[in-house]
mmCIF file with all atom_site columns, C-alpha atoms in Angstrom:
data_model
loop_
_atom_site.group_PDB
_atom_site.id
_atom_site.type_symbol
_atom_site.label_atom_id
_atom_site.label_alt_id
_atom_site.label_comp_id
_atom_site.label_asym_id
_atom_site.label_entity_id
_atom_site.label_seq_id
_atom_site.pdbx_PDB_ins_code
_atom_site.Cartn_x
_atom_site.Cartn_y
_atom_site.Cartn_z
_atom_site.occupancy
_atom_site.B_iso_or_equiv
_atom_site.pdbx_formal_charge
_atom_site.auth_seq_id
_atom_site.auth_comp_id
_atom_site.auth_asym_id
_atom_site.auth_atom_id
_atom_site.pdbx_PDB_model_num
ATOM 1   C CA . UNK A 1 1   ? 18.375  -11.661 2.794   1.00 37.00 ? 1   UNK A CA 1
ATOM 2   C CA . UNK A 1 2   ? 15.699  -9.125  2.760   1.00 39.00 ? 2   UNK A CA 1
ATOM 3   C CA . UNK A 1 3   ? 14.466  -7.630  6.181   1.00 44.00 ? 3   UNK A CA 1
ATOM 4   C CA . UNK A 1 4   ? 13.135  -4.701  7.727   1.00 53.00 ? 4   UNK A CA 1
ATOM 5   C CA . UNK A 1 5   ? 13.161  -4.060  11.128  1.00 45.00 ? 5   UNK A CA 1
ATOM 6   C CA . UNK A 1 6   ? 12.278  -1.619  13.786  1.00 39.00 ? 6   UNK A CA 1
ATOM 7   C CA . UNK A 1 7   ? 14.394  -0.115  16.617  1.00 44.00 ? 7   UNK A CA 1
ATOM 8   C CA . UNK A 1 8   ? 11.630  0.418   19.215  1.00 47.00 ? 8   UNK A CA 1
ATOM 9   C CA . UNK A 1 9   ? 8.719   -2.010  19.741  1.00 84.00 ? 9   UNK A CA 1
ATOM 10  C CA . UNK A 1 10  ? 6.786   0.509   21.858  1.00 91.00 ? 10  UNK A CA 1
ATOM 11  C CA . UNK A 1 11  ? 6.892   4.351   21.929  1.00 93.00 ? 11  UNK A CA 1
ATOM 12  C CA . UNK A 1 12  ? 4.854   6.437   24.584  1.00 95.00 ? 12  UNK A CA 1
ATOM 13  C CA . UNK A 1 13  ? 4.443   10.077  23.858  1.00 96.00 ? 13  UNK A CA 1
ATOM 14  C CA . UNK A 1 14  ? 2.789   12.957  25.498  1.00 97.00 ? 14  UNK A CA 1
ATOM 15  C CA . UNK A 1 15  ? -0.165  14.294  23.722  1.00 97.00 ? 15  UNK A CA 1
ATOM 16  C CA . UNK A 1 16  ? 1.166   17.391  21.591  1.00 97.00 ? 16  UNK A CA 1
ATOM 17  C CA . UNK A 1 17  ? 4.657   16.181  21.474  1.00 97.00 ? 17  UNK A CA 1
ATOM 18  C CA . UNK A 1 18  ? 6.463   15.162  18.355  1.00 96.00 ? 18  UNK A CA 1
ATOM 19  C CA . UNK A 1 19  ? 6.908   11.179  17.704  1.00 96.00 ? 19  UNK A CA 1
ATOM 20  C CA . UNK A 1 20  ? 9.609   9.787   15.814  1.00 96.00 ? 20  UNK A CA 1
ATOM 21  C CA . UNK A 1 21  ? 9.518   6.153   14.680  1.00 96.00 ? 21  UNK A CA 1
ATOM 22  C CA . UNK A 1 22  ? 12.533  4.493   13.335  1.00 93.00 ? 22  UNK A CA 1
ATOM 23  C CA . UNK A 1 23  ? 13.110  1.562   10.750  1.00 94.00 ? 23  UNK A CA 1
ATOM 24  C CA . UNK A 1 24  ? 16.082  -0.114  9.526   1.00 92.00 ? 24  UNK A CA 1
ATOM 25  C CA . UNK A 1 25  ? 16.143  -1.954  6.287   1.00 89.00 ? 25  UNK A CA 1
ATOM 26  C CA . UNK A 1 26  ? 18.943  -4.203  4.730   1.00 81.00 ? 26  UNK A CA 1
ATOM 27  C CA . UNK A 1 27  ? 17.952  -4.562  1.087   1.00 89.00 ? 27  UNK A CA 1
ATOM 28  C CA . UNK A 1 28  ? 20.036  -1.922  -0.673  1.00 87.00 ? 28  UNK A CA 1
ATOM 29  C CA . UNK A 1 29  ? 18.080  -2.624  -4.092  1.00 89.00 ? 29  UNK A CA 1
ATOM 30  C CA . UNK A 1 30  ? 14.847  -1.243  -2.363  1.00 92.00 ? 30  UNK A CA 1
ATOM 31  C CA . UNK A 1 31  ? 13.414  1.737   -4.267  1.00 93.00 ? 31  UNK A CA 1
ATOM 32  C CA . UNK A 1 32  ? 10.362  2.346   -2.552  1.00 93.00 ? 32  UNK A CA 1
ATOM 33  C CA . UNK A 1 33  ? 9.414   2.625   1.067   1.00 95.00 ? 33  UNK A CA 1
ATOM 34  C CA . UNK A 1 34  ? 5.969   3.299   2.826   1.00 96.00 ? 34  UNK A CA 1
ATOM 35  C CA . UNK A 1 35  ? 4.667   3.551   6.208   1.00 97.00 ? 35  UNK A CA 1
ATOM 36  C CA . UNK A 1 36  ? 1.464   2.218   7.478   1.00 97.00 ? 36  UNK A CA 1
ATOM 37  C CA . UNK A 1 37  ? -0.796  2.671   10.493  1.00 96.00 ? 37  UNK A CA 1
ATOM 38  C CA . UNK A 1 38  ? -2.728  -0.105  11.911  1.00 93.00 ? 38  UNK A CA 1
ATOM 39  C CA . UNK A 1 39  ? -5.500  0.317   14.658  1.00 92.00 ? 39  UNK A CA 1
ATOM 40  C CA . UNK A 1 40  ? -6.888  -2.581  16.515  1.00 87.00 ? 40  UNK A CA 1
ATOM 41  C CA . UNK A 1 41  ? -9.242  -4.867  14.319  1.00 85.00 ? 41  UNK A CA 1
ATOM 42  C CA . UNK A 1 42  ? -8.307  -2.823  11.307  1.00 89.00 ? 42  UNK A CA 1
ATOM 43  C CA . UNK A 1 43  ? -6.141  -3.504  8.291   1.00 92.00 ? 43  UNK A CA 1
ATOM 44  C CA . UNK A 1 44  ? -3.018  -1.344  7.645   1.00 94.00 ? 44  UNK A CA 1
ATOM 45  C CA . UNK A 1 45  ? -3.899  2.282   6.665   1.00 96.00 ? 45  UNK A CA 1
ATOM 46  C CA . UNK A 1 46  ? -1.544  4.187   4.179   1.00 95.00 ? 46  UNK A CA 1
ATOM 47  C CA . UNK A 1 47  ? 0.237   7.056   5.671   1.00 97.00 ? 47  UNK A CA 1
ATOM 48  C CA . UNK A 1 48  ? 2.991   8.265   3.569   1.00 97.00 ? 48  UNK A CA 1
ATOM 49  C CA . UNK A 1 49  ? 5.515   6.831   1.041   1.00 96.00 ? 49  UNK A CA 1
ATOM 50  C CA . UNK A 1 50  ? 9.030   7.990   -0.517  1.00 96.00 ? 50  UNK A CA 1
ATOM 51  C CA . UNK A 1 51  ? 11.042  6.876   -3.174  1.00 94.00 ? 51  UNK A CA 1
ATOM 52  C CA . UNK A 1 52  ? 14.738  6.232   -3.010  1.00 94.00 ? 52  UNK A CA 1
ATOM 53  C CA . UNK A 1 53  ? 15.439  9.304   -5.133  1.00 94.00 ? 53  UNK A CA 1
ATOM 54  C CA . UNK A 1 54  ? 14.124  11.502  -2.356  1.00 96.00 ? 54  UNK A CA 1
ATOM 55  C CA . UNK A 1 55  ? 15.415  11.752  1.148   1.00 96.00 ? 55  UNK A CA 1
ATOM 56  C CA . UNK A 1 56  ? 12.563  13.536  2.655   1.00 98.00 ? 56  UNK A CA 1
ATOM 57  C CA . UNK A 1 57  ? 8.546   13.866  2.203   1.00 98.00 ? 57  UNK A CA 1
ATOM 58  C CA . UNK A 1 58  ? 6.192   15.659  3.985   1.00 97.00 ? 58  UNK A CA 1
ATOM 59  C CA . UNK A 1 59  ? 2.392   15.044  4.479   1.00 95.00 ? 59  UNK A CA 1
ATOM 60  C CA . UNK A 1 60  ? -0.129  16.426  6.864   1.00 93.00 ? 60  UNK A CA 1
ATOM 61  C CA . UNK A 1 61  ? 1.517   16.272  10.256  1.00 96.00 ? 61  UNK A CA 1
ATOM 62  C CA . UNK A 1 62  ? 3.712   13.570  9.050   1.00 98.00 ? 62  UNK A CA 1
ATOM 63  C CA . UNK A 1 63  ? 7.190   13.571  7.499   1.00 98.00 ? 63  UNK A CA 1
ATOM 64  C CA . UNK A 1 64  ? 9.362   10.527  6.185   1.00 98.00 ? 64  UNK A CA 1
ATOM 65  C CA . UNK A 1 65  ? 13.188  10.596  6.154   1.00 98.00 ? 65  UNK A CA 1
ATOM 66  C CA . UNK A 1 66  ? 15.184  8.354   4.083   1.00 97.00 ? 66  UNK A CA 1
ATOM 67  C CA . UNK A 1 67  ? 18.893  7.792   4.581   1.00 96.00 ? 67  UNK A CA 1
ATOM 68  C CA . UNK A 1 68  ? 20.026  5.567   2.056   1.00 93.00 ? 68  UNK A CA 1
ATOM 69  C CA . UNK A 1 69  ? 23.667  5.672   3.280   1.00 93.00 ? 69  UNK A CA 1
ATOM 70  C CA . UNK A 1 70  ? 22.635  3.596   6.502   1.00 93.00 ? 70  UNK A CA 1
ATOM 71  C CA . UNK A 1 71  ? 19.632  2.309   5.255   1.00 93.00 ? 71  UNK A CA 1
ATOM 72  C CA . UNK A 1 72  ? 17.271  3.967   7.627   1.00 95.00 ? 72  UNK A CA 1
ATOM 73  C CA . UNK A 1 73  ? 13.749  5.273   7.532   1.00 96.00 ? 73  UNK A CA 1
ATOM 74  C CA . UNK A 1 74  ? 11.948  7.395   9.727   1.00 97.00 ? 74  UNK A CA 1
ATOM 75  C CA . UNK A 1 75  ? 8.255   8.757   10.415  1.00 98.00 ? 75  UNK A CA 1
ATOM 76  C CA . UNK A 1 76  ? 7.954   12.003  12.276  1.00 98.00 ? 76  UNK A CA 1
ATOM 77  C CA . UNK A 1 77  ? 4.417   12.601  13.629  1.00 98.00 ? 77  UNK A CA 1
ATOM 78  C CA . UNK A 1 78  ? 4.057   16.223  14.644  1.00 97.00 ? 78  UNK A CA 1
ATOM 79  C CA . UNK A 1 79  ? 1.800   17.234  17.483  1.00 97.00 ? 79  UNK A CA 1
ATOM 80  C CA . UNK A 1 80  ? 0.920   13.752  18.475  1.00 97.00 ? 80  UNK A CA 1
ATOM 81  C CA . UNK A 1 81  ? -2.959  13.260  19.181  1.00 96.00 ? 81  UNK A CA 1
ATOM 82  C CA . UNK A 1 82  ? -4.889  10.657  20.875  1.00 96.00 ? 82  UNK A CA 1
ATOM 83  C CA . UNK A 1 83  ? -6.006  9.172   17.466  1.00 96.00 ? 83  UNK A CA 1
ATOM 84  C CA . UNK A 1 84  ? -2.400  8.573   16.371  1.00 97.00 ? 84  UNK A CA 1
ATOM 85  C CA . UNK A 1 85  ? -2.249  5.636   18.894  1.00 96.00 ? 85  UNK A CA 1
ATOM 86  C CA . UNK A 1 86  ? -1.695  2.577   16.925  1.00 95.00 ? 86  UNK A CA 1
ATOM 87  C CA . UNK A 1 87  ? 1.003   0.300   15.487  1.00 94.00 ? 87  UNK A CA 1
ATOM 88  C CA . UNK A 1 88  ? 2.903   1.638   12.825  1.00 96.00 ? 88  UNK A CA 1
ATOM 89  C CA . UNK A 1 89  ? 4.690   -0.410  10.106  1.00 95.00 ? 89  UNK A CA 1
ATOM 90  C CA . UNK A 1 90  ? 7.240   0.402   7.816   1.00 95.00 ? 90  UNK A CA 1
ATOM 91  C CA . UNK A 1 91  ? 7.631   -1.535  4.656   1.00 95.00 ? 91  UNK A CA 1
ATOM 92  C CA . UNK A 1 92  ? 9.946   -1.615  1.610   1.00 94.00 ? 92  UNK A CA 1
ATOM 93  C CA . UNK A 1 93  ? 9.925   -2.950  -1.939  1.00 92.00 ? 93  UNK A CA 1
ATOM 94  C CA . UNK A 1 94  ? 11.790  -2.987  -5.162  1.00 88.00 ? 94  UNK A CA 1
ATOM 95  C CA . UNK A 1 95  ? 9.020   -0.637  -6.622  1.00 82.00 ? 95  UNK A CA 1
ATOM 96  C CA . UNK A 1 96  ? 5.745   0.620   -5.768  1.00 76.00 ? 96  UNK A CA 1
ATOM 97  C CA . UNK A 1 97  ? 3.293   -2.025  -6.550  1.00 77.00 ? 97  UNK A CA 1
ATOM 98  C CA . UNK A 1 98  ? 5.643   -4.927  -5.976  1.00 83.00 ? 98  UNK A CA 1
ATOM 99  C CA . UNK A 1 99  ? 5.506   -6.962  -3.013  1.00 90.00 ? 99  UNK A CA 1
ATOM 100 C CA . UNK A 1 100 ? 5.978   -5.355  0.327   1.00 93.00 ? 100 UNK A CA 1
ATOM 101 C CA . UNK A 1 101 ? 8.368   -6.588  3.186   1.00 94.00 ? 101 UNK A CA 1
ATOM 102 C CA . UNK A 1 102 ? 6.981   -5.365  6.227   1.00 94.00 ? 102 UNK A CA 1
ATOM 103 C CA . UNK A 1 103 ? 8.819   -4.499  9.521   1.00 89.00 ? 103 UNK A CA 1
ATOM 104 C CA . UNK A 1 104 ? 7.824   -5.722  12.870  1.00 85.00 ? 104 UNK A CA 1
ATOM 105 C CA . UNK A 1 105 ? 5.802   -2.761  13.959  1.00 89.00 ? 105 UNK A CA 1
ATOM 106 C CA . UNK A 1 106 ? 5.998   -0.079  16.582  1.00 92.00 ? 106 UNK A CA 1
ATOM 107 C CA . UNK A 1 107 ? 3.272   0.513   18.973  1.00 94.00 ? 107 UNK A CA 1
ATOM 108 C CA . UNK A 1 108 ? 2.573   4.298   19.809  1.00 96.00 ? 108 UNK A CA 1
ATOM 109 C CA . UNK A 1 109 ? 0.880   5.066   22.803  1.00 96.00 ? 109 UNK A CA 1
ATOM 110 C CA . UNK A 1 110 ? -0.142  8.755   23.143  1.00 96.00 ? 110 UNK A CA 1
ATOM 111 C CA . UNK A 1 111 ? -0.628  9.715   26.876  1.00 94.00 ? 111 UNK A CA 1
ATOM 112 C CA . UNK A 1 112 ? -3.087  12.536  27.693  1.00 89.00 ? 112 UNK A CA 1
ATOM 113 C CA . UNK B 2 1   ? -13.491 7.459   0.169   1.00 74.00 ? 1   UNK B CA 1
ATOM 114 C CA . UNK B 2 2   ? -13.561 4.104   -1.584  1.00 77.00 ? 2   UNK B CA 1
ATOM 115 C CA . UNK B 2 3   ? -12.494 1.121   0.394   1.00 93.00 ? 3   UNK B CA 1
ATOM 116 C CA . UNK B 2 4   ? -11.357 -2.429  0.220   1.00 96.00 ? 4   UNK B CA 1
ATOM 117 C CA . UNK B 2 5   ? -14.040 -4.626  1.739   1.00 97.00 ? 5   UNK B CA 1
ATOM 118 C CA . UNK B 2 6   ? -13.605 -8.245  3.143   1.00 97.00 ? 6   UNK B CA 1
ATOM 119 C CA . UNK B 2 7   ? -15.883 -10.935 4.086   1.00 96.00 ? 7   UNK B CA 1
ATOM 120 C CA . UNK B 2 8   ? -16.367 -12.438 6.413   1.00 96.00 ? 8   UNK B CA 1
ATOM 121 C CA . UNK B 2 9   ? -14.731 -10.653 9.067   1.00 96.00 ? 9   UNK B CA 1
ATOM 122 C CA . UNK B 2 10  ? -13.970 -13.845 11.184  1.00 97.00 ? 10  UNK B CA 1
ATOM 123 C CA . UNK B 2 11  ? -14.219 -17.484 9.789   1.00 97.00 ? 11  UNK B CA 1
ATOM 124 C CA . UNK B 2 12  ? -13.756 -20.518 11.951  1.00 98.00 ? 12  UNK B CA 1
ATOM 125 C CA . UNK B 2 13  ? -13.317 -23.757 10.329  1.00 98.00 ? 13  UNK B CA 1
ATOM 126 C CA . UNK B 2 14  ? -11.909 -27.220 11.129  1.00 98.00 ? 14  UNK B CA 1
ATOM 127 C CA . UNK B 2 15  ? -8.425  -28.525 10.024  1.00 98.00 ? 15  UNK B CA 1
ATOM 128 C CA . UNK B 2 16  ? -8.615  -30.232 6.639   1.00 98.00 ? 16  UNK B CA 1
ATOM 129 C CA . UNK B 2 17  ? -11.761 -28.085 5.369   1.00 98.00 ? 17  UNK B CA 1
ATOM 130 C CA . UNK B 2 18  ? -11.598 -25.469 2.449   1.00 98.00 ? 18  UNK B CA 1
ATOM 131 C CA . UNK B 2 19  ? -12.151 -21.944 3.119   1.00 98.00 ? 19  UNK B CA 1
ATOM 132 C CA . UNK B 2 20  ? -12.851 -19.347 0.659   1.00 97.00 ? 20  UNK B CA 1
ATOM 133 C CA . UNK B 2 21  ? -11.923 -15.686 1.639   1.00 98.00 ? 21  UNK B CA 1
ATOM 134 C CA . UNK B 2 22  ? -13.578 -12.935 -0.217  1.00 97.00 ? 22  UNK B CA 1
ATOM 135 C CA . UNK B 2 23  ? -12.728 -9.437  -1.070  1.00 98.00 ? 23  UNK B CA 1
ATOM 136 C CA . UNK B 2 24  ? -14.080 -6.518  -2.886  1.00 97.00 ? 24  UNK B CA 1
ATOM 137 C CA . UNK B 2 25  ? -11.139 -4.178  -4.251  1.00 96.00 ? 25  UNK B CA 1
ATOM 138 C CA . UNK B 2 26  ? -11.783 -0.663  -4.914  1.00 94.00 ? 26  UNK B CA 1
ATOM 139 C CA . UNK B 2 27  ? -13.673 -0.480  -8.102  1.00 91.00 ? 27  UNK B CA 1
ATOM 140 C CA . UNK B 2 28  ? -11.323 1.029   -10.808 1.00 89.00 ? 28  UNK B CA 1
ATOM 141 C CA . UNK B 2 29  ? -8.258  -0.691  -9.359  1.00 92.00 ? 29  UNK B CA 1
ATOM 142 C CA . UNK B 2 30  ? -6.391  -3.198  -11.304 1.00 91.00 ? 30  UNK B CA 1
ATOM 143 C CA . UNK B 2 31  ? -3.699  -4.913  -9.096  1.00 93.00 ? 31  UNK B CA 1
ATOM 144 C CA . UNK B 2 32  ? -4.700  -7.107  -6.311  1.00 95.00 ? 32  UNK B CA 1
ATOM 145 C CA . UNK B 2 33  ? -2.738  -8.754  -3.297  1.00 97.00 ? 33  UNK B CA 1
ATOM 146 C CA . UNK B 2 34  ? -3.430  -10.973 -0.463  1.00 98.00 ? 34  UNK B CA 1
ATOM 147 C CA . UNK B 2 35  ? -1.191  -10.593 2.755   1.00 98.00 ? 35  UNK B CA 1
ATOM 148 C CA . UNK B 2 36  ? -1.591  -12.542 5.965   1.00 96.00 ? 36  UNK B CA 1
ATOM 149 C CA . UNK B 2 37  ? -0.614  -11.606 9.499   1.00 93.00 ? 37  UNK B CA 1
ATOM 150 C CA . UNK B 2 38  ? -0.127  -14.480 12.141  1.00 91.00 ? 38  UNK B CA 1
ATOM 151 C CA . UNK B 2 39  ? -0.954  -13.082 15.669  1.00 85.00 ? 39  UNK B CA 1
ATOM 152 C CA . UNK B 2 40  ? 1.913   -10.996 16.895  1.00 79.00 ? 40  UNK B CA 1
ATOM 153 C CA . UNK B 2 41  ? 4.046   -11.249 13.895  1.00 83.00 ? 41  UNK B CA 1
ATOM 154 C CA . UNK B 2 42  ? 4.797   -9.269  10.611  1.00 87.00 ? 42  UNK B CA 1
ATOM 155 C CA . UNK B 2 43  ? 2.452   -8.780  7.587   1.00 93.00 ? 43  UNK B CA 1
ATOM 156 C CA . UNK B 2 44  ? 3.544   -11.197 5.209   1.00 95.00 ? 44  UNK B CA 1
ATOM 157 C CA . UNK B 2 45  ? 3.138   -11.120 1.294   1.00 97.00 ? 45  UNK B CA 1
ATOM 158 C CA . UNK B 2 46  ? 1.247   -14.140 0.018   1.00 98.00 ? 46  UNK B CA 1
ATOM 159 C CA . UNK B 2 47  ? 0.626   -13.326 -3.836  1.00 97.00 ? 47  UNK B CA 1
ATOM 160 C CA . UNK B 2 48  ? -0.169  -10.433 -6.478  1.00 95.00 ? 48  UNK B CA 1
ATOM 161 C CA . UNK B 2 49  ? -2.625  -10.815 -9.187  1.00 95.00 ? 49  UNK B CA 1
ATOM 162 C CA . UNK B 2 50  ? -2.864  -8.691  -12.415 1.00 93.00 ? 50  UNK B CA 1
ATOM 163 C CA . UNK B 2 51  ? -4.460  -9.177  -15.605 1.00 90.00 ? 51  UNK B CA 1
ATOM 164 C CA . UNK B 2 52  ? -6.162  -12.221 -14.630 1.00 92.00 ? 52  UNK B CA 1
ATOM 165 C CA . UNK B 2 53  ? -2.929  -13.969 -13.447 1.00 94.00 ? 53  UNK B CA 1
ATOM 166 C CA . UNK B 2 54  ? -0.554  -14.348 -10.762 1.00 96.00 ? 54  UNK B CA 1
ATOM 167 C CA . UNK B 2 55  ? 2.222   -11.880 -11.029 1.00 94.00 ? 55  UNK B CA 1
ATOM 168 C CA . UNK B 2 56  ? 4.129   -12.744 -7.973  1.00 94.00 ? 56  UNK B CA 1
ATOM 169 C CA . UNK B 2 57  ? 3.629   -15.286 -5.091  1.00 96.00 ? 57  UNK B CA 1
ATOM 170 C CA . UNK B 2 58  ? 5.632   -16.308 -1.769  1.00 96.00 ? 58  UNK B CA 1
ATOM 171 C CA . UNK B 2 59  ? 6.861   -19.330 -0.474  1.00 96.00 ? 59  UNK B CA 1
ATOM 172 C CA . UNK B 2 60  ? 3.765   -19.395 1.791   1.00 95.00 ? 60  UNK B CA 1
ATOM 173 C CA . UNK B 2 61  ? 1.662   -19.518 -1.321  1.00 97.00 ? 61  UNK B CA 1
ATOM 174 C CA . UNK B 2 62  ? 1.855   -23.350 -2.094  1.00 95.00 ? 62  UNK B CA 1
ATOM 175 C CA . UNK B 2 63  ? -0.411  -25.666 -3.812  1.00 96.00 ? 63  UNK B CA 1
ATOM 176 C CA . UNK B 2 64  ? -2.975  -25.313 -1.003  1.00 97.00 ? 64  UNK B CA 1
ATOM 177 C CA . UNK B 2 65  ? -3.758  -21.850 -1.963  1.00 98.00 ? 65  UNK B CA 1
ATOM 178 C CA . UNK B 2 66  ? -5.331  -20.291 -5.120  1.00 98.00 ? 66  UNK B CA 1
ATOM 179 C CA . UNK B 2 67  ? -6.684  -17.083 -6.025  1.00 98.00 ? 67  UNK B CA 1
ATOM 180 C CA . UNK B 2 68  ? -9.607  -15.988 -8.401  1.00 96.00 ? 68  UNK B CA 1
ATOM 181 C CA . UNK B 2 69  ? -11.187 -13.021 -9.727  1.00 93.00 ? 69  UNK B CA 1
ATOM 182 C CA . UNK B 2 70  ? -14.554 -14.826 -10.800 1.00 88.00 ? 70  UNK B CA 1
ATOM 183 C CA . UNK B 2 71  ? -16.214 -11.515 -11.935 1.00 88.00 ? 71  UNK B CA 1
ATOM 184 C CA . UNK B 2 72  ? -15.462 -7.921  -12.305 1.00 80.00 ? 72  UNK B CA 1
ATOM 185 C CA . UNK B 2 73  ? -15.661 -7.031  -8.564  1.00 89.00 ? 73  UNK B CA 1
ATOM 186 C CA . UNK B 2 74  ? -14.747 -9.921  -6.331  1.00 94.00 ? 74  UNK B CA 1
ATOM 187 C CA . UNK B 2 75  ? -11.220 -11.248 -5.554  1.00 97.00 ? 75  UNK B CA 1
ATOM 188 C CA . UNK B 2 76  ? -10.963 -14.573 -3.553  1.00 98.00 ? 76  UNK B CA 1
ATOM 189 C CA . UNK B 2 77  ? -8.294  -16.604 -1.954  1.00 98.00 ? 77  UNK B CA 1
ATOM 190 C CA . UNK B 2 78  ? -9.016  -20.079 -1.506  1.00 98.00 ? 78  UNK B CA 1
ATOM 191 C CA . UNK B 2 79  ? -7.105  -22.551 0.844   1.00 98.00 ? 79  UNK B CA 1
ATOM 192 C CA . UNK B 2 80  ? -8.137  -26.029 -0.159  1.00 96.00 ? 80  UNK B CA 1
ATOM 193 C CA . UNK B 2 81  ? -7.112  -28.091 2.985   1.00 96.00 ? 81  UNK B CA 1
ATOM 194 C CA . UNK B 2 82  ? -6.776  -25.754 6.042   1.00 97.00 ? 82  UNK B CA 1
ATOM 195 C CA . UNK B 2 83  ? -4.049  -26.432 8.598   1.00 97.00 ? 83  UNK B CA 1
ATOM 196 C CA . UNK B 2 84  ? -3.698  -25.131 12.215  1.00 97.00 ? 84  UNK B CA 1
ATOM 197 C CA . UNK B 2 85  ? -0.859  -22.861 11.133  1.00 96.00 ? 85  UNK B CA 1
ATOM 198 C CA . UNK B 2 86  ? -3.015  -21.096 8.561   1.00 97.00 ? 86  UNK B CA 1
ATOM 199 C CA . UNK B 2 87  ? -4.640  -19.202 11.572  1.00 97.00 ? 87  UNK B CA 1
ATOM 200 C CA . UNK B 2 88  ? -4.105  -15.802 10.788  1.00 97.00 ? 88  UNK B CA 1
ATOM 201 C CA . UNK B 2 89  ? -5.426  -12.497 9.842   1.00 96.00 ? 89  UNK B CA 1
ATOM 202 C CA . UNK B 2 90  ? -5.769  -12.479 6.004   1.00 98.00 ? 90  UNK B CA 1
ATOM 203 C CA . UNK B 2 91  ? -5.762  -8.865  4.379   1.00 98.00 ? 91  UNK B CA 1
ATOM 204 C CA . UNK B 2 92  ? -6.744  -7.967  0.631   1.00 98.00 ? 92  UNK B CA 1
ATOM 205 C CA . UNK B 2 93  ? -5.249  -5.003  -0.972  1.00 96.00 ? 93  UNK B CA 1
ATOM 206 C CA . UNK B 2 94  ? -5.482  -3.212  -4.234  1.00 95.00 ? 94  UNK B CA 1
ATOM 207 C CA . UNK B 2 95  ? -3.973  -0.406  -6.179  1.00 92.00 ? 95  UNK B CA 1
ATOM 208 C CA . UNK B 2 96  ? -5.049  1.232   -9.180  1.00 88.00 ? 96  UNK B CA 1
ATOM 209 C CA . UNK B 2 97  ? -1.470  1.830   -10.728 1.00 79.00 ? 97  UNK B CA 1
ATOM 210 C CA . UNK B 2 98  ? 1.547   -0.342  -10.426 1.00 71.00 ? 98  UNK B CA 1
ATOM 211 C CA . UNK B 2 99  ? 3.431   2.608   -8.810  1.00 76.00 ? 99  UNK B CA 1
ATOM 212 C CA . UNK B 2 100 ? 0.889   3.574   -6.330  1.00 86.00 ? 100 UNK B CA 1
ATOM 213 C CA . UNK B 2 101 ? 0.208   2.649   -2.566  1.00 91.00 ? 101 UNK B CA 1
ATOM 214 C CA . UNK B 2 102 ? -1.705  -0.309  -1.802  1.00 93.00 ? 102 UNK B CA 1
ATOM 215 C CA . UNK B 2 103 ? -4.894  0.098   -0.016  1.00 94.00 ? 103 UNK B CA 1
ATOM 216 C CA . UNK B 2 104 ? -5.827  -2.482  2.492   1.00 96.00 ? 104 UNK B CA 1
ATOM 217 C CA . UNK B 2 105 ? -9.098  -4.203  3.745   1.00 97.00 ? 105 UNK B CA 1
ATOM 218 C CA . UNK B 2 106 ? -9.871  -4.732  7.311   1.00 96.00 ? 106 UNK B CA 1
ATOM 219 C CA . UNK B 2 107 ? -9.112  -8.287  7.054   1.00 97.00 ? 107 UNK B CA 1
ATOM 220 C CA . UNK B 2 108 ? -10.646 -11.828 7.810   1.00 98.00 ? 108 UNK B CA 1
ATOM 221 C CA . UNK B 2 109 ? -9.566  -13.475 10.973  1.00 97.00 ? 109 UNK B CA 1
ATOM 222 C CA . UNK B 2 110 ? -9.265  -17.170 10.035  1.00 98.00 ? 110 UNK B CA 1
ATOM 223 C CA . UNK B 2 111 ? -9.146  -19.455 12.814  1.00 98.00 ? 111 UNK B CA 1
ATOM 224 C CA . UNK B 2 112 ? -8.554  -23.099 12.222  1.00 98.00 ? 112 UNK B CA 1
ATOM 225 C CA . UNK B 2 113 ? -9.515  -25.613 14.950  1.00 97.00 ? 113 UNK B CA 1
#
């Protein structure tokens, strides 16, 4: 069935270092992948998305990598800041705008 | 930046009561969604809504649930007879184009006692 899972439930990172959050997905029919950040008491906040016809996409301090061969998605955060402390979710769908299937989330803790 | 707003932020209700969760999507958006997140679990899709009708719904979205867009700005989720297991954070989301990222509200925490 469809499932999206995360390798690491908690990631501790030193302020200024780079963070890498990983995600595995199982539905080979998925065409759209997205990362959300969720801070305590708030809803998921869009970070970056990527379609299956790409393997890399960059935003401001963030990069998403997609490896369709092994069904793996990652989010890289450059120069991690205290404000990056949050839970990060990957999600996938057959197309943007279709229902999203979320992963379980990874908590990122930034140490000063 | 435009936001999806949800009210109330916290709703406490007794089992068997009806609740209505309210959302105001971003004003020019056309696609609307409800998701929920039980404490400590994944965010789960409930329903999507476009052009005044449900476009997709999950197995969770049974006959106890309904959605409505009563006017040009509000989008509501009604649970007719709440159960203890309905306790969760309920998130509303919207997007302007069918191929654009979803923007989520900050959620309504529903507690059923």
